[in-house]
Amino acid sequence: MRIKLNQTIKGYDNKELLDQDNKPSVLRDVFAIAINSQTRDEILTAEQKAKIYQLSVKLYSDNEVELTLDDRAFIKERAGKIWTPLIYGRICEILEDSEVEVEEKPLDKNN
């Protein structure tokens, strides 16, 4: 699956999320942080470190890259450990090429 890495991450309100420098958060950075971060009690094997390095180099090689099923599963696994539900959900939507469907309901004027 080809992924555009310069696309921005949206909040629940569908507005661009901003990073600590007040710039829009882009997918490349969100992926890179996810795969390169470790939890306190996590010990990465040499094989995992090599995979993270290779995938990181791929992420920075172009603005659009081909991610294998294994690459996507690895990113999702790593992202699930460190990102909030919002960021993790957006990552899943993009990597699974799906969106959450929201049923539109009429506003209840009594509430």
C-alpha positions as a Markdown table, in Angstrom:
| # | Residue | x | y | z |
|---|---|---|---|---|
| 1 | Met | 0.0 | 0.0 | 0.0 |
| 2 | Arg | 1.3 | 3.4 | -1.0 |
| 3 | Ile | 1.1 | 6.0 | 1.9 |
| 4 | Lys | 1.5 | 9.8 | 1.5 |
| 5 | Leu | 3.7 | 10.6 | 4.5 |
| 6 | Asn | 3.2 | 14.4 | 4.3 |
| 7 | Gln | -0.5 | 14.2 | 5.1 |
| 8 | Thr | -1.6 | 15.9 | 8.3 |
| 9 | Ile | -3.2 | 14.2 | 11.3 |
| 10 | Lys | -6.7 | 15.5 | 12.1 |
| 11 | Gly | -8.3 | 15.9 | 15.6 |
| 12 | Tyr | -11.8 | 14.6 | 16.5 |
| 13 | Asp | -13.1 | 17.9 | 15.1 |
| 14 | Asn | -11.3 | 17.2 | 11.8 |
| 15 | Lys | -8.9 | 20.1 | 12.2 |
| 16 | Glu | -5.2 | 19.6 | 11.8 |
| 17 | Leu | -3.4 | 18.7 | 15.0 |
| 18 | Leu | -0.4 | 20.9 | 15.8 |
| 19 | Asp | 2.9 | 19.7 | 17.2 |
| 20 | Gln | 4.9 | 21.4 | 19.9 |
| 21 | Asp | 6.3 | 24.0 | 17.4 |
| 22 | Asn | 2.7 | 24.9 | 16.4 |
| 23 | Lys | 3.1 | 23.2 | 13.0 |
| 24 | Pro | 0.7 | 20.6 | 11.6 |
| 25 | Ser | 1.6 | 17.1 | 12.7 |
| 26 | Val | 2.4 | 15.0 | 9.7 |
| 27 | Leu | 2.1 | 11.2 | 9.3 |
| 28 | Arg | 5.9 | 10.7 | 8.8 |
| 29 | Asp | 6.7 | 12.2 | 12.2 |
| 30 | Val | 3.9 | 10.3 | 13.9 |
| 31 | Phe | 5.1 | 7.0 | 12.4 |
| 32 | Ala | 8.7 | 7.7 | 13.2 |
| 33 | Ile | 8.0 | 8.6 | 16.8 |
| 34 | Ala | 5.9 | 5.5 | 17.2 |
| 35 | Ile | 8.4 | 3.0 | 15.9 |
| 36 | Asn | 11.4 | 4.7 | 17.6 |
| 37 | Ser | 9.9 | 5.1 | 21.1 |
| 38 | Gln | 10.2 | 2.5 | 23.9 |
| 39 | Thr | 8.2 | 2.0 | 27.0 |
| 40 | Arg | 10.1 | 2.0 | 30.3 |
| 41 | Asp | 10.1 | -1.8 | 30.7 |
| 42 | Glu | 10.5 | -2.6 | 27.0 |
| 43 | Ile | 13.8 | -4.1 | 25.8 |
| 44 | Leu | 14.2 | -4.2 | 22.0 |
| 45 | Thr | 16.1 | -7.1 | 20.4 |
| 46 | Ala | 18.9 | -6.4 | 17.9 |
| 47 | Glu | 16.4 | -7.7 | 15.2 |
| 48 | Gln | 13.7 | -5.2 | 16.2 |
| 49 | Lys | 16.3 | -2.4 | 16.3 |
| 50 | Ala | 17.4 | -3.2 | 12.8 |
| 51 | Lys | 13.8 | -3.4 | 11.6 |
| 52 | Ile | 13.1 | 0.0 | 13.2 |
| 53 | Tyr | 16.2 | 1.5 | 11.5 |
| 54 | Gln | 15.3 | 0.2 | 8.1 |
| 55 | Leu | 11.7 | 1.3 | 8.3 |
| 56 | Ser | 12.7 | 4.8 | 9.6 |
| 57 | Val | 15.1 | 5.2 | 6.6 |
| 58 | Lys | 12.2 | 4.1 | 4.3 |
| 59 | Leu | 9.9 | 6.7 | 5.9 |
| 60 | Tyr | 12.4 | 9.5 | 5.2 |
| 61 | Ser | 13.3 | 8.4 | 1.7 |
| 62 | Asp | 10.3 | 10.0 | -0.1 |
| 63 | Asn | 7.0 | 11.8 | 0.6 |
| 64 | Glu | 5.1 | 8.7 | -0.6 |
| 65 | Val | 6.3 | 5.2 | 0.2 |
| 66 | Glu | 5.2 | 1.6 | -0.3 |
| 67 | Leu | 4.5 | 0.0 | 3.1 |
| 68 | Thr | 4.1 | -3.8 | 3.2 |
| 69 | Leu | 1.5 | -5.5 | 5.3 |
| 70 | Asp | 4.3 | -6.4 | 7.8 |
| 71 | Asp | 5.4 | -2.7 | 7.9 |
| 72 | Arg | 1.9 | -1.5 | 8.6 |
| 73 | Ala | 1.3 | -4.1 | 11.3 |
| 74 | Phe | 4.6 | -3.2 | 13.0 |
| 75 | Ile | 3.8 | 0.5 | 12.9 |
| 76 | Lys | 0.3 | -0.2 | 14.4 |
| 77 | Glu | 1.8 | -2.4 | 17.1 |
| 78 | Arg | 4.4 | 0.2 | 18.1 |
| 79 | Ala | 1.8 | 3.1 | 17.9 |
| 80 | Gly | -0.6 | 1.3 | 20.1 |
| 81 | Lys | 2.0 | 1.3 | 22.9 |
| 82 | Ile | 2.8 | 5.0 | 22.9 |
| 83 | Trp | 0.1 | 7.1 | 21.2 |
| 84 | Thr | -3.2 | 8.4 | 22.5 |
| 85 | Pro | -6.5 | 6.8 | 21.2 |
| 86 | Leu | -7.0 | 9.7 | 18.8 |
| 87 | Ile | -3.5 | 9.4 | 17.1 |
| 88 | Tyr | -3.7 | 5.6 | 17.2 |
| 89 | Gly | -7.2 | 5.7 | 15.7 |
| 90 | Arg | -6.0 | 8.0 | 12.9 |
| 91 | Ile | -3.0 | 5.8 | 12.2 |
| 92 | Cys | -5.3 | 2.7 | 11.9 |
| 93 | Glu | -7.7 | 4.6 | 9.6 |
| 94 | Ile | -4.8 | 5.5 | 7.3 |
| 95 | Leu | -3.0 | 2.1 | 7.3 |
| 96 | Glu | -6.3 | 0.2 | 6.9 |
| 97 | Asp | -7.6 | 2.7 | 4.3 |
| 98 | Ser | -10.8 | 3.1 | 6.3 |
| 99 | Glu | -12.7 | 5.8 | 8.2 |
| 100 | Val | -15.0 | 5.6 | 11.2 |
| 101 | Glu | -18.6 | 6.0 | 10.1 |
| 102 | Val | -20.6 | 8.2 | 12.3 |
| 103 | Glu | -24.4 | 8.0 | 12.1 |
| 104 | Glu | -25.8 | 11.5 | 11.9 |
| 105 | Lys | -28.6 | 12.1 | 14.3 |
| 106 | Pro | -30.9 | 15.2 | 14.6 |
| 107 | Leu | -29.9 | 17.5 | 17.4 |
| 108 | Asp | -32.1 | 17.1 | 20.4 |
| 109 | Lys | -33.0 | 20.7 | 21.4 |
| 110 | Asn | -34.1 | 19.5 | 24.9 |
| 111 | Asn | -30.5 | 18.6 | 25.9 |
